[in-house]
Short mmCIF file of C-alpha atoms in Angstrom, two decimals:
data_model
loop_
_atom_site.label_atom_id
_atom_site.label_comp_id
_atom_site.label_asym_id
_atom_site.label_seq_id
_atom_site.Cartn_x
_atom_site.Cartn_y
_atom_site.Cartn_z
CA UNK A 1 0.00 0.00 0.00
CA UNK A 2 2.65 2.47 1.09
CA UNK A 3 6.30 1.65 0.45
CA UNK A 4 9.53 3.45 1.29
CA UNK A 5 12.65 2.47 -0.64
CA UNK A 6 15.93 3.93 0.61
CA UNK A 7 13.97 7.10 1.30
CA UNK A 8 15.57 10.04 3.06
CA UNK A 9 14.38 13.45 4.10
CA UNK A 10 16.58 16.48 4.57
CA UNK A 11 15.12 19.63 6.16
CA UNK A 12 18.04 21.72 4.98
CA UNK A 13 19.78 21.72 8.33
CA UNK A 14 20.71 18.06 8.10
CA UNK A 15 19.19 14.69 7.37
CA UNK A 16 16.21 13.79 9.56
CA UNK A 17 15.41 10.43 8.03
CA UNK A 18 17.91 8.31 6.21
CA UNK A 19 17.76 5.15 4.11
CA UNK A 20 14.22 4.19 5.14
CA UNK A 21 12.99 1.01 3.53
CA UNK A 22 9.59 -0.20 4.62
CA UNK A 23 6.31 -1.59 3.32
CA UNK A 24 2.94 -1.20 4.97
CA UNK A 25 1.08 -4.36 3.98
CA UNK A 26 -2.72 -4.29 3.58
CA UNK A 27 -4.53 -4.95 6.86
CA UNK A 28 -1.40 -4.48 8.99
CA UNK A 29 -1.25 -2.58 12.28
CA UNK A 30 1.95 -0.64 12.91
CA UNK A 31 3.13 1.60 15.68
CA UNK A 32 5.89 4.10 15.02
CA UNK A 33 7.75 5.26 18.06
CA UNK A 34 10.77 7.30 18.91
CA UNK A 35 11.76 10.35 20.93
CA UNK A 36 10.33 13.81 20.21
CA UNK A 37 11.93 15.34 17.13
CA UNK A 38 13.11 11.97 15.84
CA UNK A 39 11.06 12.30 12.62
CA UNK A 40 7.77 10.49 13.31
CA UNK A 41 5.63 13.31 11.93
CA UNK A 42 7.96 13.71 8.97
CA UNK A 43 7.64 10.01 8.23
CA UNK A 44 3.85 10.30 8.26
CA UNK A 45 3.95 13.39 6.04
CA UNK A 46 6.03 11.43 3.56
CA UNK A 47 3.45 8.63 3.76
CA UNK A 48 0.59 10.90 2.66
CA UNK A 49 2.68 12.97 0.24
CA UNK A 50 2.64 16.25 2.12
CA UNK A 51 6.43 16.05 1.89
CA UNK A 52 8.54 14.57 -0.87
CA UNK A 53 11.61 12.46 -0.09
CA UNK A 54 14.88 14.23 -0.78
CA UNK A 55 16.42 10.88 -1.75
CA UNK A 56 15.06 7.43 -2.52
CA UNK A 57 11.45 6.64 -3.35
CA UNK A 58 8.06 6.62 -1.70
CA UNK A 59 5.19 4.92 -3.46
CA UNK A 60 1.57 5.19 -2.41
CA UNK A 61 -0.81 2.64 -3.93
CA UNK A 62 1.95 1.86 -6.45
CA UNK A 63 2.32 5.50 -7.52
CA UNK A 64 5.70 7.21 -7.12
CA UNK A 65 4.89 10.40 -5.18
CA UNK A 66 7.58 12.53 -6.81
CA UNK A 67 5.90 12.29 -10.20
CA UNK A 68 2.33 12.71 -9.00
CA UNK A 69 0.36 15.66 -10.41
CA UNK A 70 -1.37 17.74 -7.73
CA UNK A 71 -4.84 16.43 -8.58
CA UNK A 72 -3.60 12.86 -8.20
CA UNK A 73 -2.15 13.72 -4.78
CA UNK A 74 -5.64 14.92 -3.81
CA UNK A 75 -7.18 11.70 -5.17
CA UNK A 76 -4.71 9.54 -3.22
CA UNK A 77 -5.50 11.38 -0.01
CA UNK A 78 -9.12 10.35 -0.39
CA UNK A 79 -7.90 6.79 0.18
CA UNK A 80 -5.79 7.72 3.21
CA UNK A 81 -7.39 8.89 6.45
CA UNK A 82 -5.08 11.08 8.50
CA UNK A 83 -5.44 12.09 12.14
CA UNK A 84 -3.02 14.95 12.59
CA UNK A 85 -1.14 15.77 15.73
CA UNK A 86 -2.45 19.34 15.62
CA UNK A 87 -6.02 18.45 14.84
CA UNK A 88 -7.27 21.18 12.52
CA UNK A 89 -10.83 21.89 11.54
CA UNK A 90 -12.71 24.58 9.69
CA UNK A 91 -13.76 26.54 12.75
CA UNK A 92 -16.70 28.25 11.07
CA UNK A 93 -18.41 24.96 10.20
CA UNK A 94 -20.23 22.73 12.69
CA UNK A 95 -18.72 19.42 13.69
CA UNK A 96 -20.96 17.36 11.38
CA UNK A 97 -19.92 19.45 8.36
CA UNK A 98 -16.26 19.10 9.35
CA UNK A 99 -16.54 15.33 9.69
CA UNK A 100 -18.05 15.00 6.22
CA UNK A 101 -15.59 17.47 4.67
CA UNK A 102 -13.71 14.73 2.74
CA UNK A 103 -17.02 13.71 1.14
CA UNK A 104 -17.88 17.33 0.39
CA UNK A 105 -14.62 18.06 -1.40
CA UNK A 106 -14.92 14.81 -3.34
CA UNK A 107 -18.39 15.87 -4.53
CA UNK A 108 -20.07 13.00 -2.70
CA UNK A 109 -22.99 13.20 -0.33
CA UNK A 110 -23.23 11.20 2.85
CA UNK A 111 -26.44 9.62 3.94
CA UNK A 112 -27.69 11.38 7.05
CA UNK A 113 -28.02 7.99 8.72
CA UNK A 114 -24.39 7.06 7.93
CA UNK A 115 -23.06 10.30 9.39
CA UNK A 116 -25.22 9.84 12.47
CA UNK A 117 -23.92 6.27 12.88
CA UNK A 118 -20.33 7.43 12.57
CA UNK A 119 -20.78 10.25 15.09
CA UNK A 120 -22.47 7.78 17.44
CA UNK A 121 -19.60 5.32 16.97
CA UNK A 122 -17.08 7.96 18.10
CA UNK A 123 -19.45 9.17 20.82
CA UNK A 124 -20.08 12.65 19.36
CA UNK A 125 -23.65 12.47 18.07
CA UNK A 126 -24.80 14.98 20.68
CA UNK A 127 -22.21 17.51 19.38
CA UNK A 128 -23.08 17.38 15.68
CA UNK A 129 -23.99 21.07 15.59
CA UNK A 130 -21.17 22.28 17.85
CA UNK A 131 -18.41 24.44 16.43
CA UNK A 132 -14.87 22.99 16.73
CA UNK A 133 -13.48 25.67 19.09
CA UNK A 134 -16.00 24.56 21.71
CA UNK A 135 -14.77 20.93 21.69
CA UNK A 136 -12.41 19.39 24.24
CA UNK A 137 -9.11 17.75 23.25
CA UNK A 138 -10.59 14.24 23.34
CA UNK A 139 -13.65 15.30 21.36
CA UNK A 140 -11.44 16.89 18.73
CA UNK A 141 -9.34 13.72 18.45
CA UNK A 142 -12.44 11.56 18.02
CA UNK A 143 -13.89 14.02 15.50
CA UNK A 144 -10.60 13.88 13.59
CA UNK A 145 -10.79 10.09 13.58
CA UNK A 146 -14.37 10.22 12.29
CA UNK A 147 -13.28 12.63 9.52
CA UNK A 148 -10.35 10.36 8.67
CA UNK A 149 -12.54 7.30 8.12
CA UNK A 150 -15.71 8.76 6.60
CA UNK A 151 -14.45 8.10 3.04
CA UNK A 152 -13.78 4.47 3.92
CA UNK A 153 -10.03 4.80 3.36
CA UNK A 154 -7.71 1.86 2.89
CA UNK A 155 -5.06 3.30 5.20
CA UNK A 156 -5.34 5.29 8.42
CA UNK A 157 -2.35 7.28 9.63
CA UNK A 158 -2.57 8.79 13.09
CA UNK A 159 0.00 11.18 14.53
CA UNK A 160 -0.02 11.11 18.34
CA UNK A 161 -3.80 10.56 18.39
CA UNK A 162 -3.78 10.24 22.18
CA UNK A 163 -1.40 13.12 22.80
CA UNK A 164 -3.93 15.48 24.37
CA UNK A 165 -6.31 13.08 26.07
CA UNK A 166 -6.46 11.14 29.33
CA UNK A 167 -5.78 7.41 29.60
CA UNK A 168 -9.43 6.46 29.49
CA UNK A 169 -9.94 8.41 26.26
CA UNK A 170 -6.69 6.96 24.88
CA UNK A 171 -8.03 3.45 25.37
CA UNK A 172 -11.31 4.43 23.75
CA UNK A 173 -9.52 5.80 20.68
CA UNK A 174 -7.29 2.72 20.53
CA UNK A 175 -10.35 0.51 20.63
CA UNK A 176 -11.80 2.40 17.68
CA UNK A 177 -8.58 1.97 15.70
CA UNK A 178 -8.37 -1.73 16.55
CA UNK A 179 -11.95 -2.15 15.37
CA UNK A 180 -11.07 -0.46 12.09
CA UNK A 181 -8.07 -2.77 11.66
CA UNK A 182 -10.33 -5.75 12.19
CA UNK A 183 -12.47 -4.35 9.38
CA UNK A 184 -9.42 -4.67 7.15
CA UNK A 185 -7.96 -1.16 7.33
CA UNK A 186 -4.20 -0.66 7.42
CA UNK A 187 -3.25 1.33 10.49
CA UNK A 188 -0.07 3.25 11.36
CA UNK A 189 0.05 5.15 14.64
CA UNK A 190 2.94 7.42 15.54
CA UNK A 191 3.19 7.66 19.31
CA UNK A 192 5.65 7.81 22.17
CA UNK A 193 3.09 6.30 24.55
CA UNK A 194 4.56 2.85 25.28
CA UNK A 195 1.63 1.92 27.54
CA UNK A 196 -0.69 2.41 24.60
CA UNK A 197 1.47 0.14 22.47
CA UNK A 198 1.49 -2.57 25.16
CA UNK A 199 -2.28 -2.30 25.46
CA UNK A 200 -2.67 -2.71 21.70
CA UNK A 201 -0.35 -5.72 21.61
CA UNK A 202 -2.72 -7.43 24.04
CA UNK A 203 -5.60 -7.00 21.61
CA UNK A 204 -4.17 -7.42 18.15
CA UNK A 205 -0.97 -8.47 16.32
CA UNK A 206 1.09 -5.33 15.78
CA UNK A 207 4.51 -4.39 14.49
CA UNK A 208 6.37 -1.71 16.35
CA UNK A 209 8.83 0.45 14.46
CA UNK A 210 11.30 2.72 16.15
CA UNK A 211 13.14 5.69 14.69
CA UNK A 212 16.67 5.70 15.97
CA UNK A 213 19.62 7.59 14.55
CA UNK A 214 17.55 8.72 11.53
CA UNK A 215 16.71 5.15 10.57
CA UNK A 216 13.69 2.97 11.12
CA UNK A 217 14.20 -0.28 12.97
CA UNK A 218 11.90 -3.02 14.16
CA UNK A 219 11.56 -2.56 17.91
CA UNK A 220 12.48 -5.47 20.20
CA UNK A 221 10.48 -7.19 22.90
CA UNK A 222 11.61 -4.70 25.54
CA UNK A 223 8.38 -2.76 25.04
CA UNK B 1 -21.53 20.74 -27.53
CA UNK B 2 -18.17 20.21 -25.90
CA UNK B 3 -16.49 23.44 -24.76
CA UNK B 4 -12.73 24.01 -25.20
CA UNK B 5 -10.83 22.98 -22.07
CA UNK B 6 -9.87 26.49 -20.81
CA UNK B 7 -13.47 27.72 -21.23
CA UNK B 8 -14.85 24.58 -19.59
CA UNK B 9 -12.51 25.11 -16.63
CA UNK B 10 -13.55 28.76 -16.36
CA UNK B 11 -17.24 27.78 -16.43
CA UNK B 12 -16.55 25.15 -13.77
CA UNK B 13 -14.79 27.73 -11.63
CA UNK B 14 -17.81 30.02 -11.78
CA UNK B 15 -20.47 27.33 -11.38
CA UNK B 16 -22.50 27.84 -8.22
CA UNK B 17 -21.61 25.31 -5.56
CA UNK B 18 -23.07 26.13 -2.18
CA UNK B 19 -20.98 23.50 -0.44
CA UNK B 20 -17.76 24.72 -2.04
CA UNK B 21 -18.64 28.32 -1.12
CA UNK B 22 -19.30 27.36 2.49
CA UNK B 23 -15.85 25.91 3.11
CA UNK B 24 -14.27 29.36 2.90
CA UNK B 25 -15.25 31.47 5.90
CA UNK B 26 -16.83 34.84 5.22
CA UNK B 27 -14.13 37.51 5.11
CA UNK B 28 -15.43 40.96 6.02
CA UNK B 29 -12.76 43.50 5.16
CA UNK B 30 -11.56 41.92 1.89
CA UNK B 31 -15.18 41.70 0.75
CA UNK B 32 -15.74 45.41 1.30
CA UNK B 33 -12.34 46.28 -0.14
CA UNK B 34 -13.11 44.43 -3.36
CA UNK B 35 -16.60 45.85 -3.61
CA UNK B 36 -15.47 49.42 -2.96
CA UNK B 37 -12.43 49.16 -5.27
CA UNK B 38 -14.51 47.82 -8.15
CA UNK B 39 -17.17 50.49 -7.63
CA UNK B 40 -14.67 53.35 -7.39
CA UNK B 41 -12.59 52.19 -10.36
CA UNK B 42 -15.65 51.70 -12.55
CA UNK B 43 -16.93 55.14 -11.56
CA UNK B 44 -13.59 56.67 -12.62
CA UNK B 45 -13.56 54.56 -15.75
CA UNK B 46 -16.98 55.86 -16.81
CA UNK B 47 -15.65 59.40 -16.57
CA UNK B 48 -12.42 58.52 -18.37
CA UNK B 49 -14.43 57.02 -21.23
CA UNK B 50 -16.76 60.02 -21.33
CA UNK B 51 -13.87 62.49 -21.39
CA UNK B 52 -12.01 60.47 -23.99
CA UNK B 53 -15.03 60.32 -26.28
CA UNK B 54 -15.86 63.98 -25.70
CA UNK B 55 -12.34 65.17 -26.45
CA UNK B 56 -12.40 63.10 -29.62
CA UNK B 57 -15.69 64.62 -30.69
CA UNK B 58 -14.59 68.12 -29.78
CA UNK B 59 -11.37 67.72 -31.76
CA UNK B 60 -13.27 66.42 -34.71
CA UNK B 61 -15.68 69.33 -34.56
CA UNK B 62 -12.90 71.90 -34.29
CA UNK B 63 -10.94 70.29 -37.09
CA UNK B 64 -13.97 70.00 -39.34
CA UNK B 65 -15.08 73.56 -38.78
CA UNK B 66 -11.61 74.93 -39.43
CA UNK B 67 -10.86 72.59 -42.26
CA UNK B 68 -13.98 73.62 -44.18
CA UNK B 69 -13.44 77.36 -43.95
CA UNK B 70 -10.57 79.69 -44.66
CA UNK B 71 -10.16 83.43 -44.61
CA UNK B 72 -8.70 85.88 -47.08
CA UNK B 73 -7.49 89.09 -45.50
CA UNK B 74 -7.32 91.98 -47.92
CA UNK B 75 -5.31 95.10 -47.11
CA UNK B 76 -5.73 97.71 -49.83
CA UNK B 77 -6.08 101.48 -50.15
CA UNK B 78 -9.72 102.51 -49.35
CA UNK B 79 -10.31 103.57 -52.95
CA UNK B 80 -9.37 100.13 -54.31
CA UNK B 81 -10.92 98.04 -51.56
CA UNK B 82 -14.27 97.31 -53.25
CA UNK B 83 -12.69 96.71 -56.64
CA UNK B 84 -10.13 94.23 -55.29
CA UNK B 85 -12.79 92.56 -53.19
CA UNK B 86 -14.90 92.02 -56.28
CA UNK B 87 -11.89 90.68 -58.18
CA UNK B 88 -11.15 88.18 -55.43
CA UNK B 89 -14.77 87.02 -55.25
CA UNK B 90 -14.79 86.53 -59.02
CA UNK B 91 -11.56 84.59 -58.81
CA UNK B 92 -12.94 82.41 -56.02
CA UNK B 93 -16.12 81.72 -57.94
CA UNK B 94 -14.01 80.26 -60.71
CA UNK B 95 -11.74 78.28 -58.41
CA UNK B 96 -12.40 74.51 -58.30
CA UNK B 97 -12.96 73.28 -54.72
CA UNK B 98 -14.43 76.51 -53.42
CA UNK B 99 -18.07 76.06 -52.42
CA UNK B 100 -18.85 79.65 -51.64
CA UNK B 101 -17.19 82.91 -50.69
CA UNK B 102 -18.44 86.16 -49.23
CA UNK B 103 -17.02 89.35 -47.73
CA UNK B 104 -17.84 89.95 -44.08
CA UNK B 105 -20.11 92.93 -43.52
CA UNK B 106 -19.20 95.86 -41.26
CA UNK B 107 -21.62 94.49 -38.64
CA UNK B 108 -19.84 91.15 -38.66
CA UNK B 109 -16.47 92.88 -38.34
CA UNK B 110 -17.80 94.94 -35.46
CA UNK B 111 -19.08 91.77 -33.74
CA UNK B 112 -15.64 90.20 -34.09
CA UNK B 113 -13.92 93.19 -32.50
CA UNK B 114 -16.56 93.91 -29.89
CA UNK B 115 -15.16 91.56 -27.21
CA UNK B 116 -11.90 93.57 -27.22
CA UNK B 117 -12.91 97.15 -28.01
CA UNK B 118 -16.56 97.36 -26.95
CA UNK B 119 -19.69 98.19 -29.01
CA UNK B 120 -18.93 101.85 -29.57
CA UNK B 121 -15.98 101.25 -31.91
CA UNK B 122 -16.16 103.63 -34.97
CA UNK B 123 -15.28 100.86 -37.36
CA UNK B 124 -15.97 102.97 -40.48
CA UNK B 125 -13.13 105.30 -39.55
CA UNK B 126 -10.55 102.61 -39.00
CA UNK B 127 -8.26 101.29 -41.75
CA UNK B 128 -9.30 97.68 -41.19
CA UNK B 129 -8.56 94.94 -43.71
CA UNK B 130 -11.52 93.33 -45.50
CA UNK B 131 -12.17 89.74 -44.49
CA UNK B 132 -13.50 87.24 -47.02
CA UNK B 133 -14.82 83.93 -45.74
CA UNK B 134 -14.22 80.98 -48.05
CA UNK B 135 -16.13 77.74 -47.63
CA UNK B 136 -14.46 74.73 -49.15
CA UNK B 137 -16.14 72.07 -51.16
CA UNK B 138 -15.28 68.40 -51.11
CA UNK B 139 -12.56 67.89 -52.30
CA UNK B 140 -11.06 71.21 -51.27
CA UNK B 141 -9.12 73.71 -53.34
CA UNK B 142 -5.38 73.88 -54.08
CA UNK B 143 -4.21 76.40 -51.46
CA UNK B 144 -0.82 77.09 -53.09
CA UNK B 145 -2.37 77.68 -56.54
CA UNK B 146 -4.95 80.02 -55.04
CA UNK B 147 -2.24 82.01 -53.21
CA UNK B 148 -0.34 82.53 -56.49
CA UNK B 149 -3.43 83.71 -58.35
CA UNK B 150 -4.41 86.00 -55.46
CA UNK B 151 -1.00 87.65 -55.50
CA UNK B 152 -1.52 88.40 -59.17
CA UNK B 153 -5.09 89.73 -58.85
CA UNK B 154 -4.88 91.42 -55.44
CA UNK B 155 -1.34 91.86 -54.10
CA UNK B 156 -2.57 92.82 -50.60
CA UNK B 157 -4.61 89.63 -50.13
CA UNK B 158 -3.40 86.93 -47.76
CA UNK B 159 -4.98 83.46 -47.62
CA UNK B 160 -5.19 81.90 -44.18
CA UNK B 161 -6.35 78.29 -44.50
CA UNK B 162 -6.14 77.76 -40.67
CA UNK B 163 -3.49 75.02 -40.98
CA UNK B 164 -1.27 76.53 -38.33
CA UNK B 165 -4.26 76.69 -35.89
CA UNK B 166 -5.73 73.36 -36.84
CA UNK B 167 -2.61 71.23 -36.44
CA UNK B 168 -1.87 71.93 -32.73
CA UNK B 169 -5.57 71.63 -31.90
CA UNK B 170 -5.81 68.26 -33.61
CA UNK B 171 -2.60 67.14 -31.91
CA UNK B 172 -3.81 68.28 -28.49
CA UNK B 173 -7.12 66.53 -29.01
CA UNK B 174 -5.53 63.26 -30.07
CA UNK B 175 -3.22 63.44 -27.06
CA UNK B 176 -6.24 64.04 -24.82
CA UNK B 177 -7.93 61.00 -26.30
CA UNK B 178 -4.75 58.96 -25.80
CA UNK B 179 -4.54 60.12 -22.19
CA UNK B 180 -8.14 59.06 -21.67
CA UNK B 181 -7.41 55.60 -23.05
CA UNK B 182 -4.24 55.37 -20.97
CA UNK B 183 -6.28 56.30 -17.89
CA UNK B 184 -8.72 53.50 -18.64
CA UNK B 185 -5.86 50.99 -18.97
CA UNK B 186 -4.26 52.26 -15.75
CA UNK B 187 -7.54 52.11 -13.87
CA UNK B 188 -8.10 48.54 -15.10
CA UNK B 189 -4.57 47.52 -14.13
CA UNK B 190 -4.85 49.15 -10.71
CA UNK B 191 -8.14 47.40 -10.13
CA UNK B 192 -6.67 44.02 -11.13
CA UNK B 193 -3.77 44.63 -8.74
CA UNK B 194 -6.08 45.56 -5.88
CA UNK B 195 -8.38 42.58 -6.42
CA UNK B 196 -5.31 40.34 -6.58
CA UNK B 197 -4.05 41.82 -3.32
CA UNK B 198 -7.43 41.35 -1.66
CA UNK B 199 -7.65 37.76 -2.90
CA UNK B 200 -4.07 37.04 -1.76
CA UNK B 201 -4.83 38.55 1.64
CA UNK B 202 -7.93 36.40 1.91
CA UNK B 203 -5.98 33.26 0.93
CA UNK B 204 -3.25 34.17 3.41
CA UNK B 205 -5.82 34.67 6.16
CA UNK B 206 -7.36 31.31 5.29
CA UNK B 207 -4.10 29.37 5.06
CA UNK B 208 -5.31 26.90 7.66
CA UNK B 209 -8.53 26.33 5.75
CA UNK B 210 -6.58 25.71 2.55
CA UNK B 211 -4.22 23.30 4.31
CA UNK B 212 -7.10 21.32 5.83
CA UNK B 213 -8.87 21.16 2.49
CA UNK B 214 -5.76 19.90 0.69
CA UNK B 215 -5.17 17.29 3.39
CA UNK B 216 -8.69 15.89 3.15
CA UNK B 217 -8.31 15.50 -0.62
CA UNK B 218 -9.57 18.77 -2.14
CA UNK B 219 -8.25 19.53 -5.62
CA UNK B 220 -6.85 22.98 -6.42
CA UNK B 221 -9.77 23.70 -8.73
CA UNK B 222 -12.23 23.06 -5.90
CA UNK B 223 -10.46 25.37 -3.46
CA UNK B 224 -9.82 28.05 -6.08
CA UNK B 225 -13.46 27.99 -7.15
CA UNK B 226 -14.68 29.15 -3.74
CA UNK B 227 -12.32 32.16 -3.78
CA UNK B 228 -12.66 32.99 -7.48
CA UNK B 229 -16.46 32.94 -7.41
CA UNK B 230 -16.57 35.09 -4.32
CA UNK B 231 -14.19 37.77 -5.61
CA UNK B 232 -15.55 37.79 -9.16
CA UNK B 233 -19.13 38.27 -7.99
CA UNK B 234 -18.09 40.97 -5.52
CA UNK B 235 -16.12 42.83 -8.19
CA UNK B 236 -19.03 42.50 -10.62
CA UNK B 237 -21.51 43.81 -8.06
CA UNK B 238 -19.21 46.69 -7.10
CA UNK B 239 -18.70 47.53 -10.75
CA UNK B 240 -22.45 47.64 -11.38
CA UNK B 241 -22.79 50.14 -8.54
CA UNK B 242 -19.88 52.20 -9.90
CA UNK B 243 -21.25 52.18 -13.46
CA UNK B 244 -24.69 53.33 -12.35
CA UNK B 245 -23.16 56.05 -10.15
CA UNK B 246 -20.92 57.16 -13.03
CA UNK B 247 -23.87 57.35 -15.44
CA UNK B 248 -25.87 59.40 -12.95
CA UNK B 249 -22.87 61.70 -12.58
CA UNK B 250 -22.62 62.09 -16.36
CA UNK B 251 -26.36 62.80 -16.60
CA UNK B 252 -25.95 65.63 -14.11
CA UNK B 253 -23.02 67.25 -15.93
CA UNK B 254 -23.85 70.82 -17.01
CA UNK B 255 -25.15 71.01 -20.57
CA UNK B 256 -23.86 73.22 -23.37
CA UNK B 257 -26.55 75.81 -22.79
CA UNK B 258 -25.52 76.43 -19.20
CA UNK B 259 -21.80 75.86 -19.34
CA UNK B 260 -20.79 77.45 -22.60
CA UNK B 261 -19.50 76.12 -25.85
CA UNK B 262 -16.38 74.44 -24.51
CA UNK B 263 -18.39 71.88 -22.57
CA UNK B 264 -20.61 71.09 -25.54
CA UNK B 265 -20.77 67.35 -26.07
CA UNK B 266 -19.25 66.25 -22.76
CA UNK B 267 -20.76 62.92 -21.76
CA UNK B 268 -22.14 60.20 -24.01
CA UNK B 269 -24.09 60.39 -27.22
CA UNK B 270 -25.96 57.72 -29.15
CA UNK B 271 -24.54 54.21 -28.88
CA UNK B 272 -21.77 55.35 -26.52
CA UNK B 273 -24.33 55.35 -23.68
CA UNK B 274 -23.96 51.56 -23.83
CA UNK B 275 -20.23 51.64 -23.08
CA UNK B 276 -20.57 51.89 -19.26
CA UNK B 277 -22.69 48.73 -19.31
CA UNK B 278 -19.74 46.81 -20.76
CA UNK B 279 -17.64 47.70 -17.72
CA UNK B 280 -19.17 45.35 -15.08
CA UNK B 281 -18.66 42.18 -17.19
CA UNK B 282 -15.13 43.40 -18.04
CA UNK B 283 -14.39 44.08 -14.38
CA UNK B 284 -15.77 40.63 -13.51
CA UNK B 285 -13.46 39.13 -16.12
CA UNK B 286 -10.45 41.00 -14.76
CA UNK B 287 -11.34 39.91 -11.21
CA UNK B 288 -11.84 36.33 -12.38
CA UNK B 289 -8.41 36.04 -13.96
CA UNK B 290 -6.54 37.98 -11.28
CA UNK B 291 -8.14 35.97 -8.43
CA UNK B 292 -7.66 32.70 -10.25
CA UNK B 293 -3.99 33.45 -10.88
CA UNK B 294 -3.47 34.50 -7.25
CA UNK B 295 -5.35 31.47 -5.91
CA UNK B 296 -3.53 28.90 -8.03
CA UNK B 297 -0.15 30.50 -7.24
CA UNK B 298 -0.92 30.49 -3.52
CA UNK B 299 -2.17 26.92 -3.60
CA UNK B 300 1.19 25.73 -4.89
CA UNK B 301 2.60 26.59 -1.46
CA UNK B 302 0.55 23.70 -0.12
CA UNK B 303 1.48 20.21 -1.26
#
C-alpha cells in the first residue's frame, strides 16, 4: 500500500530520516515510536505525500509520489485517512460538516443515517452542531478520527492521536482503531506512549517500528 | 456541444456550488475592499471614457469647422478696396474646390472686435482689412495655386487656411484621447492589482482552511473555485454600482446651454451610452483572472 525504498528526508539543516525502507502491507497494524523530534511526523507526512523524499522513493498505492500531479495527490488522499497531531478543523463549520468534509470536497454526499452512525460510533452524536473551538481535546481527536474514516479509506495514519487526552480516552480511541483494523484497514500510529502500544499488543498483532539515529528499525520485545 | 478545455474550466470555476462556497469562511474587510475598489474604479472609468469620447468629438468638430473654412485678409487702399474685393470674389467663384465665398459685412467685423474694443468702436473710420470667408467644397481647393493667383489679382490679399491653428488643436485633441485611453488601462490595471491583493490577503488569512482542504483530498480547482467565485461576484456587483453612479454623474453634468460652448458634447451620445454597461462584465473578467492566478499560485505553497 505504502512503500519506502531507501527514502531520506533532509530539512536543509541536516538529514532527519535516512535510508528508510519499509512496506505497509494491507490490513497491517503498525506503531511508530521514537523520541520527540526523531522524525515520526515527517515520516507520516512522507506517507501521505505532504512532503517529498529528498532521496530514494516513496510509493503510495503503487504511484511514485515525486511524479504525481497535484490532482492525483488529492485523489490519493481520499484513500488515506489522516489524524493529525495538531487536529485542525474549519472553525466556522459545525462538527458534522467538518466530519463530512472529505465527502464534500470529493463531490459525494453522505447519507444522514451514515453520518449519524459514525458520530455515534465515536461518541459525538450529541455535538453534531457544535463548532470545533468549543470541543475538548478528546472530542477533537475523536472528530478527527471520524473525519479520517468517513471516506472508507484503505489506510489510516494517526499522529499522536492520544497526545492530548487522558488514559481512558486513549483506550477508547485505541479501541476504535483496533476495530477499524479488524475491518481490514491498514493502520499506522505514531506515538511515544509505550503503555498504549502494550495495550494494543494485548488485543491485536502489531509491528512496532522505532526511529533511531535517523533510521527505522523493528523494535524489540523490551516494550 | 463540448467546450474548449480552458473555457470549460472557467465555467466550472464560476459554477454555483453552495458546499464549495461554504468551506471558505466569510471575510469581512476583503469583501468590502473588493466591492469598494470595483465600484470606485468603474466610476472613474466611466468618466475617463466620457472624457475620452468627448475630447475626440470636440477635436473632430474643431478640425472639421476649421478645415472647411478659410479666410482671405485683404489690405488695400480705401479707394481700391471694393474693386479688389470684387476681383477676389470673381476669382474664387471660378476656383475649383471653393463652395462659396463672401465678404464679411461691417456688422460682422464689429461683432468680431466687440469683445476687445466694446460696441462703440467707430469701425468705419478705422483702416481695417476686409475679411472674405471661403467655404471649401469636397474635395477642397489647391491652397498654393490660389495664393499665387491671389498675389496676381490682389497683391494685398493673404490666404489663411487655418493650418497653423488646426494642427496643434488636432494634436492636443488626439493626445487628450490617448490620455483618456491610458487612464482606462491604468484604472483597469490598478483594479486588477487591488483585487489580486485582496484575494491574496484572503488566501493568506485562510491558510489553515486551505491546508485542511488539501489534506482531506480537495483539488486545487475546488479550493480556487470558492475564492474565485466570491471575488468575481463581488467585483461585478461593485462595478455595477460604480457604473450606475458614473452614469448618474454624467447625466448631471452641465449642458452646453448652461456651461458654454467648450463643454458642448461632454458625456455620451448615441450608442456610446452603452459603453458603461460593458464595464461590469469586463471588471468581472479582470477579477476572475486575477483571483484565479493568485489562488492557483498560492495553492502551490501547499502540497
